[in-house]
Structure formats: C-alpha cells, structure tokens
Short mmCIF file of N, CA and C and ligand atoms in Angstrom, two decimals:
data_model
loop_
_atom_site.label_atom_id
_atom_site.label_comp_id
_atom_site.label_asym_id
_atom_site.label_seq_id
_atom_site.Cartn_x
_atom_site.Cartn_y
_atom_site.Cartn_z
N MET R 1 -7.46 66.15 -38.83
CA MET R 1 -9.40 66.55 -39.27
C MET R 1 -9.61 65.43 -38.39
N LYS R 2 -11.09 65.27 -37.65
CA LYS R 2 -10.80 64.53 -36.36
C LYS R 2 -11.79 63.54 -36.77
N ARG R 3 -12.62 63.96 -37.61
CA ARG R 3 -13.86 62.96 -37.91
C ARG R 3 -14.60 62.74 -38.97
N TYR R 4 -15.55 61.03 -39.44
CA TYR R 4 -15.72 61.33 -41.00
C TYR R 4 -16.87 62.02 -40.81
N HIS R 5 -17.05 63.11 -42.41
CA HIS R 5 -18.48 64.20 -42.39
C HIS R 5 -19.33 63.39 -42.25
N PRO R 6 -20.69 64.09 -40.85
CA PRO R 6 -21.33 63.87 -40.98
C PRO R 6 -22.48 62.68 -41.71
N ALA R 7 -22.71 62.75 -42.53
CA ALA R 7 -23.14 61.72 -43.47
C ALA R 7 -22.81 60.36 -43.47
N LEU R 8 -21.23 60.47 -44.26
CA LEU R 8 -20.30 59.29 -43.39
C LEU R 8 -21.21 58.38 -41.82
N VAL R 9 -21.53 59.06 -41.15
CA VAL R 9 -21.76 58.95 -39.42
C VAL R 9 -22.70 58.56 -40.12
N GLY R 10 -23.57 58.94 -40.46
CA GLY R 10 -24.71 58.23 -39.98
C GLY R 10 -25.20 57.60 -40.69
N LEU R 11 -24.78 57.28 -42.06
CA LEU R 11 -24.64 56.19 -42.92
C LEU R 11 -24.31 54.76 -42.82
N HIS R 12 -23.18 55.29 -41.92
CA HIS R 12 -22.45 53.57 -40.83
C HIS R 12 -23.15 53.41 -40.19
N TRP R 13 -23.25 54.00 -39.13
CA TRP R 13 -24.56 52.58 -37.62
C TRP R 13 -25.96 53.18 -38.90
N LEU R 14 -26.42 53.11 -39.45
CA LEU R 14 -27.81 53.14 -40.14
C LEU R 14 -27.62 51.71 -40.69
N LEU R 15 -26.53 52.00 -41.91
CA LEU R 15 -25.69 50.42 -42.79
C LEU R 15 -26.10 49.77 -41.97
N ALA R 16 -25.64 49.13 -40.88
CA ALA R 16 -25.07 49.03 -40.31
C ALA R 16 -25.86 47.82 -39.27
N LEU R 17 -27.15 48.95 -38.74
CA LEU R 17 -28.64 48.30 -38.56
C LEU R 17 -28.39 47.71 -39.58
N LEU R 18 -28.56 47.92 -40.74
CA LEU R 18 -29.43 47.38 -41.62
C LEU R 18 -29.18 46.19 -42.20
N ILE R 19 -27.54 46.25 -42.18
CA ILE R 19 -26.70 44.91 -42.59
C ILE R 19 -27.41 43.98 -41.39
N VAL R 20 -26.99 43.64 -40.56
CA VAL R 20 -27.38 43.43 -39.25
C VAL R 20 -28.37 42.68 -39.35
N MET R 21 -29.80 43.52 -39.75
CA MET R 21 -31.40 43.14 -39.89
C MET R 21 -31.13 42.08 -41.00
N ALA R 22 -30.56 42.22 -42.10
CA ALA R 22 -30.31 41.49 -43.04
C ALA R 22 -30.13 40.05 -43.19
N LEU R 23 -29.32 39.99 -42.16
CA LEU R 23 -28.39 38.86 -42.43
C LEU R 23 -29.03 38.52 -41.05
N ILE R 24 -29.63 38.72 -40.53
CA ILE R 24 -30.83 38.11 -39.41
C ILE R 24 -31.66 37.57 -40.28
N ALA R 25 -32.79 38.43 -40.95
CA ALA R 25 -33.79 37.78 -41.18
C ALA R 25 -33.56 36.96 -42.54
N GLY R 26 -32.20 36.85 -43.02
CA GLY R 26 -31.98 36.23 -43.90
C GLY R 26 -31.13 34.61 -43.68
N ASN R 27 -30.69 34.43 -42.73
CA ASN R 27 -30.75 32.94 -41.68
C ASN R 27 -31.27 32.98 -41.50
N VAL R 28 -32.88 33.42 -40.64
CA VAL R 28 -33.61 33.15 -39.63
C VAL R 28 -35.23 32.79 -39.95
N LEU R 29 -35.69 34.12 -40.95
CA LEU R 29 -36.76 34.10 -41.61
C LEU R 29 -37.17 33.24 -43.13
N LEU R 30 -35.78 33.23 -43.80
CA LEU R 30 -35.52 33.09 -45.26
C LEU R 30 -34.90 31.08 -45.28
N GLU R 31 -34.44 31.87 -44.92
CA GLU R 31 -33.29 30.60 -45.69
C GLU R 31 -34.24 28.93 -44.69
N ALA R 32 -34.35 29.37 -43.17
CA ALA R 32 -34.98 27.85 -43.04
C ALA R 32 -36.52 27.47 -43.16
N VAL R 33 -37.26 28.43 -43.88
CA VAL R 33 -38.77 28.27 -44.32
C VAL R 33 -38.89 28.12 -45.48
N PRO R 34 -38.92 26.37 -46.17
CA PRO R 34 -39.36 26.58 -46.87
C PRO R 34 -40.34 27.11 -48.34
N ASN R 35 -40.09 26.98 -49.15
CA ASN R 35 -40.55 28.04 -50.20
C ASN R 35 -41.91 27.51 -49.97
N SER R 36 -42.72 26.45 -49.60
CA SER R 36 -44.35 25.89 -49.65
C SER R 36 -44.66 27.20 -48.57
N ASP R 37 -43.90 27.42 -48.24
CA ASP R 37 -44.43 28.42 -46.67
C ASP R 37 -45.65 30.12 -47.16
N PRO R 38 -46.84 29.44 -47.37
CA PRO R 38 -47.57 30.63 -47.64
C PRO R 38 -46.94 31.78 -47.26
N GLY R 39 -46.40 32.18 -45.81
CA GLY R 39 -45.64 33.29 -45.84
C GLY R 39 -44.46 33.65 -46.30
N LYS R 40 -43.65 32.85 -47.19
CA LYS R 40 -42.58 33.41 -47.82
C LYS R 40 -42.63 34.10 -48.13
N ILE R 41 -43.38 34.11 -49.61
CA ILE R 41 -43.30 35.96 -51.02
C ILE R 41 -43.01 36.92 -49.60
N ALA R 42 -43.89 37.19 -48.15
CA ALA R 42 -43.88 38.06 -48.25
C ALA R 42 -42.40 38.43 -46.80
N GLY R 43 -42.63 37.55 -46.93
CA GLY R 43 -40.82 37.59 -45.87
C GLY R 43 -39.73 37.13 -47.39
N LEU R 44 -39.41 37.51 -48.92
CA LEU R 44 -38.48 37.68 -49.53
C LEU R 44 -38.78 39.37 -50.43
N ARG R 45 -40.21 40.03 -50.05
CA ARG R 45 -40.74 40.83 -50.81
C ARG R 45 -39.73 41.24 -49.56
N ASN R 46 -39.35 41.67 -48.50
CA ASN R 46 -39.44 42.13 -47.22
C ASN R 46 -37.47 42.79 -47.44
N HIS R 47 -37.40 40.71 -47.54
CA HIS R 47 -36.22 40.67 -47.61
C HIS R 47 -35.24 41.12 -48.78
N MET R 48 -36.02 41.19 -49.93
CA MET R 48 -35.76 42.03 -51.31
C MET R 48 -35.25 43.72 -51.10
N GLY R 49 -36.66 44.25 -50.88
CA GLY R 49 -36.43 45.44 -50.34
C GLY R 49 -35.38 46.45 -49.28
N LEU R 50 -35.02 45.34 -48.73
CA LEU R 50 -34.26 45.69 -47.14
C LEU R 50 -32.65 45.30 -48.33
N GLY R 51 -32.85 44.98 -49.05
CA GLY R 51 -30.91 44.29 -49.39
C GLY R 51 -30.86 45.51 -50.75
N ILE R 52 -31.65 45.60 -51.26
CA ILE R 52 -31.55 47.12 -52.27
C ILE R 52 -31.03 47.89 -51.78
N THR R 53 -32.17 48.65 -50.56
CA THR R 53 -32.13 49.74 -50.36
C THR R 53 -30.57 49.84 -49.08
N ILE R 54 -29.53 48.87 -49.20
CA ILE R 54 -28.40 48.45 -48.51
C ILE R 54 -27.27 48.46 -49.38
N GLY R 55 -28.22 48.30 -51.33
CA GLY R 55 -27.24 48.31 -51.88
C GLY R 55 -27.02 50.01 -52.43
N VAL R 56 -28.57 50.60 -52.29
CA VAL R 56 -27.96 52.32 -52.47
C VAL R 56 -27.35 53.07 -52.01
N LEU R 57 -27.78 52.95 -50.60
CA LEU R 57 -26.88 53.26 -49.61
C LEU R 57 -25.63 53.28 -49.75
N MET R 58 -24.73 51.74 -49.83
CA MET R 58 -23.58 51.41 -49.66
C MET R 58 -23.19 52.82 -50.95
N LEU R 59 -23.87 52.61 -52.56
CA LEU R 59 -23.40 53.20 -53.23
C LEU R 59 -22.81 54.48 -52.63
N VAL R 60 -24.10 54.85 -52.48
CA VAL R 60 -24.82 56.57 -51.52
C VAL R 60 -23.10 57.16 -50.90
N ARG R 61 -22.78 55.80 -49.65
CA ARG R 61 -21.63 55.95 -48.36
C ARG R 61 -20.51 55.82 -49.01
N LEU R 62 -19.89 55.14 -50.26
CA LEU R 62 -18.82 55.18 -51.06
C LEU R 62 -18.24 56.50 -51.65
N GLY R 63 -19.57 56.92 -52.76
CA GLY R 63 -19.48 58.11 -53.88
C GLY R 63 -19.27 58.97 -52.42
N LEU R 64 -19.71 59.78 -51.11
CA LEU R 64 -19.97 60.37 -50.30
C LEU R 64 -17.58 59.83 -49.75
N ARG R 65 -17.79 58.33 -49.16
CA ARG R 65 -16.15 58.61 -48.66
C ARG R 65 -15.22 59.03 -49.71
N LEU R 66 -15.79 58.46 -50.93
CA LEU R 66 -14.67 59.38 -52.09
C LEU R 66 -14.29 61.06 -52.06
N LEU R 67 -15.33 61.23 -52.14
CA LEU R 67 -15.04 62.46 -51.91
C LEU R 67 -15.03 64.03 -51.12
N THR R 68 -15.67 63.39 -49.82
CA THR R 68 -15.13 64.19 -48.20
C THR R 68 -14.05 63.43 -47.96
N GLY R 69 -13.21 64.65 -47.02
CA GLY R 69 -11.86 64.19 -46.92
C GLY R 69 -12.25 63.50 -45.56
N LYS R 70 -11.33 62.68 -44.82
CA LYS R 70 -10.93 62.29 -43.20
C LYS R 70 -10.18 62.38 -43.39
N PRO R 71 -10.40 61.83 -41.52
CA PRO R 71 -9.06 61.97 -40.66
C PRO R 71 -7.78 60.84 -41.08
N PRO R 72 -6.97 60.51 -41.05
CA PRO R 72 -5.42 60.34 -41.37
C PRO R 72 -5.29 58.69 -40.49
N HIS R 73 -4.68 57.36 -41.21
CA HIS R 73 -5.25 56.31 -41.14
C HIS R 73 -5.10 55.92 -39.58
N ALA R 74 -5.67 54.98 -38.92
CA ALA R 74 -5.81 54.66 -37.60
C ALA R 74 -3.84 54.05 -37.84
N ASP R 75 -3.70 54.33 -36.56
CA ASP R 75 -2.39 53.36 -36.82
C ASP R 75 -2.14 52.92 -34.97
N THR R 76 -2.15 51.38 -34.83
CA THR R 76 -2.30 50.06 -33.98
C THR R 76 -0.66 50.42 -33.81
N GLY R 77 0.38 51.24 -34.42
CA GLY R 77 1.40 50.52 -33.57
C GLY R 77 2.02 48.93 -34.87
N SER R 78 1.68 48.80 -34.91
CA SER R 78 1.88 47.16 -36.20
C SER R 78 1.34 48.09 -36.81
N ARG R 79 2.69 46.63 -37.91
CA ARG R 79 2.24 47.38 -39.79
C ARG R 79 1.30 45.84 -40.49
N LEU R 80 1.07 45.94 -39.69
CA LEU R 80 0.25 44.77 -40.35
C LEU R 80 -1.22 44.82 -39.62
N LEU R 81 -1.02 44.86 -38.69
CA LEU R 81 -2.41 45.23 -37.97
C LEU R 81 -3.48 46.28 -39.22
N ASN R 82 -2.18 47.47 -39.10
CA ASN R 82 -2.80 48.22 -39.76
C ASN R 82 -3.50 48.38 -41.58
N VAL R 83 -2.03 47.04 -41.50
CA VAL R 83 -3.32 46.91 -43.20
C VAL R 83 -4.43 46.14 -42.98
N ALA R 84 -4.13 45.29 -42.29
CA ALA R 84 -5.20 44.54 -42.13
C ALA R 84 -6.32 45.54 -41.99
N GLY R 85 -6.51 46.60 -41.20
CA GLY R 85 -7.84 47.10 -40.81
C GLY R 85 -8.21 47.85 -42.25
N ARG R 86 -7.00 48.85 -42.59
CA ARG R 86 -7.95 49.24 -44.05
C ARG R 86 -8.30 48.05 -45.03
N SER R 87 -7.65 46.69 -44.77
CA SER R 87 -8.21 45.66 -46.11
C SER R 87 -10.15 45.62 -45.87
N ALA R 88 -9.68 45.53 -44.45
CA ALA R 88 -11.39 45.73 -43.25
C ALA R 88 -11.69 46.60 -44.24
N HIS R 89 -12.47 46.94 -43.99
CA HIS R 89 -12.99 47.75 -44.70
C HIS R 89 -13.16 48.41 -45.87
N TRP R 90 -11.87 48.12 -46.36
CA TRP R 90 -12.72 47.82 -48.07
C TRP R 90 -13.24 46.57 -48.67
N GLY R 91 -12.84 45.29 -47.55
CA GLY R 91 -13.76 44.72 -47.76
C GLY R 91 -15.03 44.38 -47.45
N LEU R 92 -14.95 44.75 -46.48
CA LEU R 92 -17.18 44.64 -46.34
C LEU R 92 -17.66 45.73 -47.47
N TYR R 93 -17.29 46.72 -48.06
CA TYR R 93 -17.75 47.29 -49.12
C TYR R 93 -17.14 45.96 -49.95
N LEU R 94 -16.85 45.39 -50.68
CA LEU R 94 -16.94 44.44 -51.34
C LEU R 94 -17.88 43.68 -51.38
N LEU R 95 -17.80 42.87 -49.65
CA LEU R 95 -18.68 42.05 -49.33
C LEU R 95 -20.34 42.07 -49.52
N VAL R 96 -20.36 43.55 -48.98
CA VAL R 96 -22.00 44.51 -49.27
C VAL R 96 -22.41 43.99 -50.62
N ILE R 97 -21.12 44.83 -51.32
CA ILE R 97 -21.64 44.39 -52.91
C ILE R 97 -22.28 43.39 -53.92
N LEU R 98 -21.39 42.41 -53.06
CA LEU R 98 -21.45 40.59 -53.89
C LEU R 98 -22.18 40.19 -53.44
N MET R 99 -23.37 40.66 -51.84
CA MET R 99 -24.70 40.33 -51.77
C MET R 99 -25.24 40.86 -51.82
N VAL R 100 -25.73 41.79 -52.23
CA VAL R 100 -26.33 42.69 -53.58
C VAL R 100 -26.68 42.01 -54.99
N ALA R 101 -25.83 41.99 -55.68
CA ALA R 101 -25.85 41.38 -56.89
C ALA R 101 -25.91 40.03 -56.90
N SER R 102 -25.27 39.07 -55.92
CA SER R 102 -26.42 37.43 -56.19
C SER R 102 -27.16 37.74 -55.49
N GLY R 103 -27.87 38.03 -54.74
CA GLY R 103 -29.79 38.56 -54.40
C GLY R 103 -30.31 38.99 -55.41
N LEU R 104 -29.29 39.94 -56.21
CA LEU R 104 -30.81 40.21 -57.23
C LEU R 104 -29.89 39.24 -58.77
N GLY R 105 -29.07 38.46 -58.85
CA GLY R 105 -28.97 38.14 -59.12
C GLY R 105 -29.82 36.34 -59.09
N ILE R 106 -30.13 35.84 -58.48
CA ILE R 106 -31.16 35.05 -57.56
C ILE R 106 -32.34 35.23 -57.78
N ALA R 107 -32.80 36.87 -57.69
CA ALA R 107 -33.83 37.13 -57.89
C ALA R 107 -34.70 37.13 -58.96
N LEU R 108 -33.89 37.72 -59.56
CA LEU R 108 -33.96 37.22 -61.45
C LEU R 108 -33.84 36.47 -61.96
N SER R 109 -32.82 35.45 -62.17
CA SER R 109 -33.15 34.37 -62.44
C SER R 109 -34.76 33.09 -61.39
N ALA R 110 -35.05 33.66 -61.01
CA ALA R 110 -36.23 32.97 -59.93
C ALA R 110 -37.40 33.76 -60.48
N GLY R 111 -37.43 34.63 -61.37
CA GLY R 111 -38.96 35.66 -61.21
C GLY R 111 -39.54 36.44 -60.24
N LEU R 112 -38.90 36.13 -59.13
CA LEU R 112 -39.09 36.92 -57.44
C LEU R 112 -39.82 38.51 -58.75
N PRO R 113 -39.03 39.17 -59.13
CA PRO R 113 -39.51 40.56 -59.07
C PRO R 113 -40.96 40.56 -59.11
N GLY R 114 -41.83 39.90 -60.01
CA GLY R 114 -42.95 39.62 -60.60
C GLY R 114 -43.68 38.81 -59.65
N ILE R 115 -43.07 37.87 -58.79
CA ILE R 115 -44.03 37.42 -58.28
C ILE R 115 -44.21 37.69 -57.07
N VAL R 116 -43.24 38.53 -55.77
CA VAL R 116 -43.36 39.69 -55.00
C VAL R 116 -43.97 40.19 -55.18
N THR R 117 -44.46 40.69 -56.93
CA THR R 117 -45.41 42.27 -56.88
C THR R 117 -47.09 41.83 -56.96
N GLY R 118 -46.71 40.57 -57.30
CA GLY R 118 -48.57 39.80 -57.03
C GLY R 118 -48.95 38.79 -57.94
N SER R 119 -48.18 38.41 -59.46
CA SER R 119 -48.58 38.25 -60.50
C SER R 119 -48.81 36.35 -59.99
N GLY R 120 -48.31 36.33 -59.25
CA GLY R 120 -49.42 34.89 -58.80
C GLY R 120 -49.23 33.86 -59.21
N ALA R 121 -47.58 33.74 -60.07
CA ALA R 121 -46.64 32.95 -59.91
C ALA R 121 -46.36 31.44 -58.96
N ALA R 122 -45.99 30.70 -58.78
CA ALA R 122 -45.78 29.80 -57.51
C ALA R 122 -44.33 30.56 -57.46
N LEU R 123 -43.51 30.28 -56.61
CA LEU R 123 -42.33 29.53 -56.26
C LEU R 123 -41.81 29.44 -56.69
N PRO R 124 -40.10 29.09 -57.13
CA PRO R 124 -39.69 27.31 -57.48
C PRO R 124 -39.61 26.60 -56.00
N GLU R 125 -39.67 25.38 -56.96
CA GLU R 125 -40.22 24.88 -54.92
C GLU R 125 -38.87 25.05 -54.01
N ASP R 126 -36.88 25.79 -54.94
CA ASP R 126 -36.47 25.95 -53.33
C ASP R 126 -35.24 27.13 -54.86
N PHE R 127 -34.04 27.46 -54.23
CA PHE R 127 -33.17 28.26 -55.01
C PHE R 127 -31.91 27.58 -55.58
N SER R 128 -32.02 26.05 -54.98
CA SER R 128 -30.94 26.06 -54.99
C SER R 128 -30.26 25.80 -55.71
N THR R 129 -30.89 25.90 -57.59
CA THR R 129 -30.66 24.92 -58.78
C THR R 129 -29.89 26.39 -58.59
N TYR R 130 -30.17 28.04 -58.56
CA TYR R 130 -29.68 28.76 -58.99
C TYR R 130 -28.56 29.10 -58.29
N PRO R 131 -27.14 29.25 -59.20
CA PRO R 131 -25.83 29.80 -59.79
C PRO R 131 -25.58 30.45 -58.21
N PRO R 132 -26.62 31.95 -58.59
CA PRO R 132 -26.10 33.03 -57.62
C PRO R 132 -26.02 32.65 -55.89
N ARG R 133 -27.26 31.53 -55.86
CA ARG R 133 -27.53 31.31 -54.53
C ARG R 133 -26.90 31.12 -53.32
N ALA R 134 -26.08 30.39 -54.05
CA ALA R 134 -24.19 29.53 -53.80
C ALA R 134 -23.82 30.90 -53.13
N VAL R 135 -23.70 31.76 -54.10
CA VAL R 135 -22.23 32.36 -54.05
C VAL R 135 -23.48 33.48 -52.37
N HIS R 136 -24.53 33.95 -52.02
CA HIS R 136 -25.42 35.10 -51.53
C HIS R 136 -25.35 34.39 -49.99
N GLY R 137 -25.12 32.89 -49.92
CA GLY R 137 -24.68 32.23 -48.89
C GLY R 137 -23.15 31.99 -48.78
N LEU R 138 -22.21 31.84 -49.74
CA LEU R 138 -20.95 31.69 -48.95
C LEU R 138 -20.51 33.45 -48.28
N VAL R 139 -20.99 34.15 -49.08
CA VAL R 139 -20.40 36.12 -49.34
C VAL R 139 -20.76 36.16 -47.76
N SER R 140 -22.36 35.66 -47.54
CA SER R 140 -23.32 35.93 -46.22
C SER R 140 -22.34 35.66 -44.89
N VAL R 141 -21.38 34.58 -45.14
CA VAL R 141 -20.53 34.46 -43.33
C VAL R 141 -19.33 34.66 -43.76
N LEU R 142 -18.25 34.92 -44.78
CA LEU R 142 -17.88 35.97 -45.20
C LEU R 142 -17.94 36.92 -44.83
N LEU R 143 -19.53 37.35 -44.68
CA LEU R 143 -19.93 38.91 -44.07
C LEU R 143 -19.33 38.80 -42.99
N MET R 144 -20.46 37.99 -42.04
CA MET R 144 -20.39 37.53 -40.61
C MET R 144 -18.95 38.08 -40.17
N LEU R 145 -18.23 37.62 -40.15
CA LEU R 145 -16.71 37.05 -40.50
C LEU R 145 -16.22 38.13 -40.45
N LEU R 146 -15.90 39.11 -41.31
CA LEU R 146 -15.48 40.33 -41.45
C LEU R 146 -15.81 41.27 -40.70
N ILE R 147 -17.72 41.45 -40.62
CA ILE R 147 -17.96 41.86 -39.15
C ILE R 147 -17.27 42.30 -38.15
N ALA R 148 -17.69 40.56 -37.91
CA ALA R 148 -17.03 39.96 -36.57
C ALA R 148 -15.16 41.20 -36.17
N ALA R 149 -14.82 40.83 -37.10
CA ALA R 149 -12.98 41.24 -37.76
C ALA R 149 -13.12 42.44 -36.84
N HIS R 150 -13.89 43.78 -37.91
CA HIS R 150 -14.73 44.67 -38.29
C HIS R 150 -14.40 45.19 -36.47
N VAL R 151 -15.47 44.30 -36.02
CA VAL R 151 -16.01 45.04 -34.02
C VAL R 151 -14.77 44.28 -33.65
N ALA R 152 -14.10 43.75 -33.40
CA ALA R 152 -13.01 42.31 -32.30
C ALA R 152 -11.94 43.68 -32.74
N GLY R 153 -11.43 44.50 -34.11
CA GLY R 153 -10.53 45.58 -34.47
C GLY R 153 -10.93 46.82 -33.07
N TRP R 154 -12.14 47.01 -33.79
CA TRP R 154 -12.91 48.34 -32.42
C TRP R 154 -12.08 47.99 -31.08
N ALA R 155 -12.88 46.72 -30.90
CA ALA R 155 -12.36 46.71 -29.13
C ALA R 155 -10.74 46.16 -29.13
N TYR R 156 -9.50 46.26 -30.16
CA TYR R 156 -8.52 45.74 -29.71
C TYR R 156 -7.72 47.40 -29.75
N HIS R 157 -8.54 47.60 -30.85
CA HIS R 157 -8.12 50.09 -30.56
C HIS R 157 -8.59 50.24 -28.70
N ALA R 158 -9.97 49.99 -28.72
CA ALA R 158 -9.68 50.55 -27.29
C ALA R 158 -9.75 50.11 -25.92
N LEU R 159 -9.64 49.06 -26.20
CA LEU R 159 -8.76 48.12 -25.04
C LEU R 159 -7.51 48.61 -24.92
N PHE R 160 -6.55 48.65 -26.28
CA PHE R 160 -4.95 47.84 -26.24
C PHE R 160 -4.36 50.07 -26.25
N VAL R 161 -5.02 49.89 -27.38
CA VAL R 161 -4.68 51.16 -28.12
C VAL R 161 -5.44 52.12 -27.04
N LYS R 162 -5.58 52.21 -26.59
CA LYS R 162 -6.58 53.22 -26.26
C LYS R 162 -6.61 54.42 -26.86
N ASP R 163 -6.82 55.00 -28.47
CA ASP R 163 -7.27 56.00 -28.50
C ASP R 163 -8.24 56.72 -29.25
N ARG R 164 -9.59 55.74 -28.25
CA ARG R 164 -10.89 56.78 -28.77
C ARG R 164 -10.85 56.96 -30.30
N LEU R 165 -10.80 55.55 -31.03
CA LEU R 165 -11.53 55.87 -32.51
C LEU R 165 -12.67 55.77 -32.65
N LEU R 166 -13.77 54.89 -31.47
CA LEU R 166 -15.30 55.19 -32.37
C LEU R 166 -14.98 56.54 -32.28
N SER R 167 -15.01 57.82 -30.97
CA SER R 167 -15.03 59.01 -31.77
C SER R 167 -14.99 59.72 -32.98
N ARG R 168 -13.97 58.96 -34.34
CA ARG R 168 -13.98 58.87 -35.46
C ARG R 168 -16.10 58.95 -36.76
N MET R 169 -16.34 58.11 -35.68
CA MET R 169 -17.20 57.72 -35.98
C MET R 169 -18.85 58.34 -36.03
N TRP R 170 -18.08 59.76 -35.07
CA TRP R 170 -19.42 59.58 -34.50
C TRP R 170 -19.61 61.27 -34.80
N PHE R 171 -21.14 62.15 -34.34
CA PHE R 171 -21.13 63.66 -34.84
C PHE R 171 -20.28 64.74 -33.97
N GLY R 172 -20.03 65.57 -34.13
CA GLY R 172 -19.08 66.64 -33.85
C GLY R 172 -18.38 67.73 -34.07
N LYS R 173 -17.28 67.86 -33.90
CA LYS R 173 -16.46 68.98 -34.51
C LYS R 173 -15.31 68.30 -35.19
N ARG R 174 -15.36 68.39 -36.07
CA ARG R 174 -14.44 67.23 -37.59
C ARG R 174 -12.87 68.47 -37.63
N SER R 175 -12.39 69.36 -36.87
CA SER R 175 -11.19 70.05 -36.47
C SER R 175 -10.85 69.91 -35.67
C1 LIG N 201 -26.38 43.07 -47.64
C2 LIG N 201 -27.61 42.77 -48.01
C3 LIG N 201 -27.93 41.39 -48.50
C4 LIG N 201 -27.90 40.49 -47.28
C5 LIG N 201 -26.79 40.40 -45.47
C6 LIG N 201 -28.61 39.19 -47.41
C7 LIG N 201 -28.91 38.38 -46.53
C8 LIG N 201 -28.69 36.93 -46.78
C9 LIG N 201 -29.33 35.79 -46.34
C10 LIG N 201 -28.15 35.54 -44.40
C11 LIG N 201 -29.45 34.77 -46.48
C12 LIG N 201 -29.29 32.95 -45.67
C13 LIG N 201 -28.42 32.76 -46.70
C14 LIG N 201 -28.26 31.42 -46.19
O1 LIG N 201 -28.20 31.21 -45.04
O2 LIG N 201 -27.15 30.68 -46.94
C15 LIG N 201 -30.23 35.64 -47.97
C16 LIG N 201 -30.76 34.30 -48.99
C17 LIG N 201 -31.72 35.05 -49.47
N1 LIG N 201 -31.58 36.66 -49.89
FE1 LIG N 201 -30.16 38.01 -49.48
N2 LIG N 201 -28.90 39.60 -48.82
C18 LIG N 201 -28.78 40.53 -48.67
C19 LIG N 201 -29.08 41.58 -50.08
C20 LIG N 201 -30.19 40.32 -50.51
C21 LIG N 201 -31.22 41.42 -52.35
C22 LIG N 201 -31.02 42.78 -52.64
C23 LIG N 201 -31.92 40.04 -52.72
C24 LIG N 201 -32.97 40.36 -53.78
C25 LIG N 201 -32.60 41.36 -54.61
C26 LIG N 201 -31.43 39.13 -51.77
C27 LIG N 201 -32.53 37.89 -52.11
C28 LIG N 201 -32.14 36.09 -51.65
C29 LIG N 201 -32.85 35.93 -51.82
C30 LIG N 201 -33.53 35.12 -52.87
C31 LIG N 201 -32.88 34.28 -50.71
C32 LIG N 201 -32.72 32.90 -50.60
C33 LIG N 201 -33.94 32.62 -49.61
C34 LIG N 201 -34.10 30.85 -49.44
O3 LIG N 201 -32.77 30.14 -49.78
O4 LIG N 201 -35.15 30.93 -48.63
N3 LIG N 201 -31.19 39.19 -50.86
N4 LIG N 201 -29.93 37.06 -47.37
#
C-alpha cells in the first residue's frame, strides 16, 4: 500500500491548518490580551470553538487511523531515526489531546461556557490561578517543538533519503 486512506490525508492537512491557527491565535490574540479587554470574550469564543473542533477531528482521525490499512513504516536507514519518527507521530496525537483536555479544563474551571455564550458574567482577572492553564501553556510549547521536529523529519526524507515520503500523505492510487 502506497498511501494513507484519503479521509486520513484530508484530515491530516485540515488539522495541520487548524492546529497552526489555534497556536497562533492562542499566543498572539489571547495570551497577549488582558481579560479586561472588551474583545477578549469573542476571542475566547472563537478559540474554544476551534479547539473543540480540533479535538473532535483528531479523535475521528485516530479512530480511522486504527481502522484503515496504511503504508509500511518509513525507513531512514537509521534505527534511531525510525523510532524517533514513529514516536513523534503518536506524540502529536497525545499533545493535541492534552491541549484540548487542558483547554476544556481552564474553560470549565473559569465558567467560560456560560460567559462566551452570553451569561453576562465577567471574566476572571486572569486564568493563572487555574492549574490547567499552566498545563495548556507548557504543552503548547512542546507541541510547537514537536511540529517543528515533524517538519524537519519530512525535510530529512526529502533531502537525504529522497523517498518521496510526502506522496504517502496525498491523494492518488493506493496500491
Ligand atoms: C489543539 C487545540 C488547542 C491549541 C493548539 C491551543 C493553543 C493555545 C495557546 C498557544 C494558548 C496560549 C498559551 C500560552 O501562551 O501560554 C492558548 C490559551 C488558551 N486556550 Fe487554547 N488551544 C487549544 C484548545 C483549547 C480549547 C479546546 C479550549 C477551551 C475549550 C482552549 C482555551 C484556552 C484558554 C482559556 C486560553 C487562555 C487564554 C489566556 O490566558 O488569556 N484552548 N491556547
């Protein structure tokens, strides 16, 4: 088998886009804006909607990934790099799920579902008193590092192994 299932391919690229958007929005549009800013609630509403969508799509993708056939493991020629590549893939699932779980943890502890849907209650002064907030910040850094390593792994395959690895994550004949 030469490629992943087309649903997995589509979800891979959609999730890549949504996760990068959530990381940028979280760092630039949320973290840097004080909770007293009038636009903060709308920013939180969008970020939470995006984050929950990512969580649902990630679980669907994980289910499909376990149920559908896939190409054999890529071989770099180095046992260590092969193990690192495979671990990075499972690490990406784990970190994204931790982002969504910790995000939900902040939202539920701070009463955000009511606030962003118009309860009229005010936001807490900031979120730092809620333990899931620290997890969300730390895991976001780990996720950015792992995404960078994932892209570096692709570049290594493209430049040194020259095995057209990316074609496995694109549409076309599977056999
Ligand atoms: C993969 C999904 C997600 C990503 C990539 C993501 C990314 C981020 C990032 C990068 C930050 C800023 C962290 C920092 O600089 O310390 C942030 C903050 C935050 N996120 Fe998420 N997030 C995700 C899911 C969620 C979900 C599902 C929720 C809630 C339902 C949520 C709620 C929040 C809240 C409340 C903050 C704090 C904003 C502040 O401190 O002002 N996130 N997120």
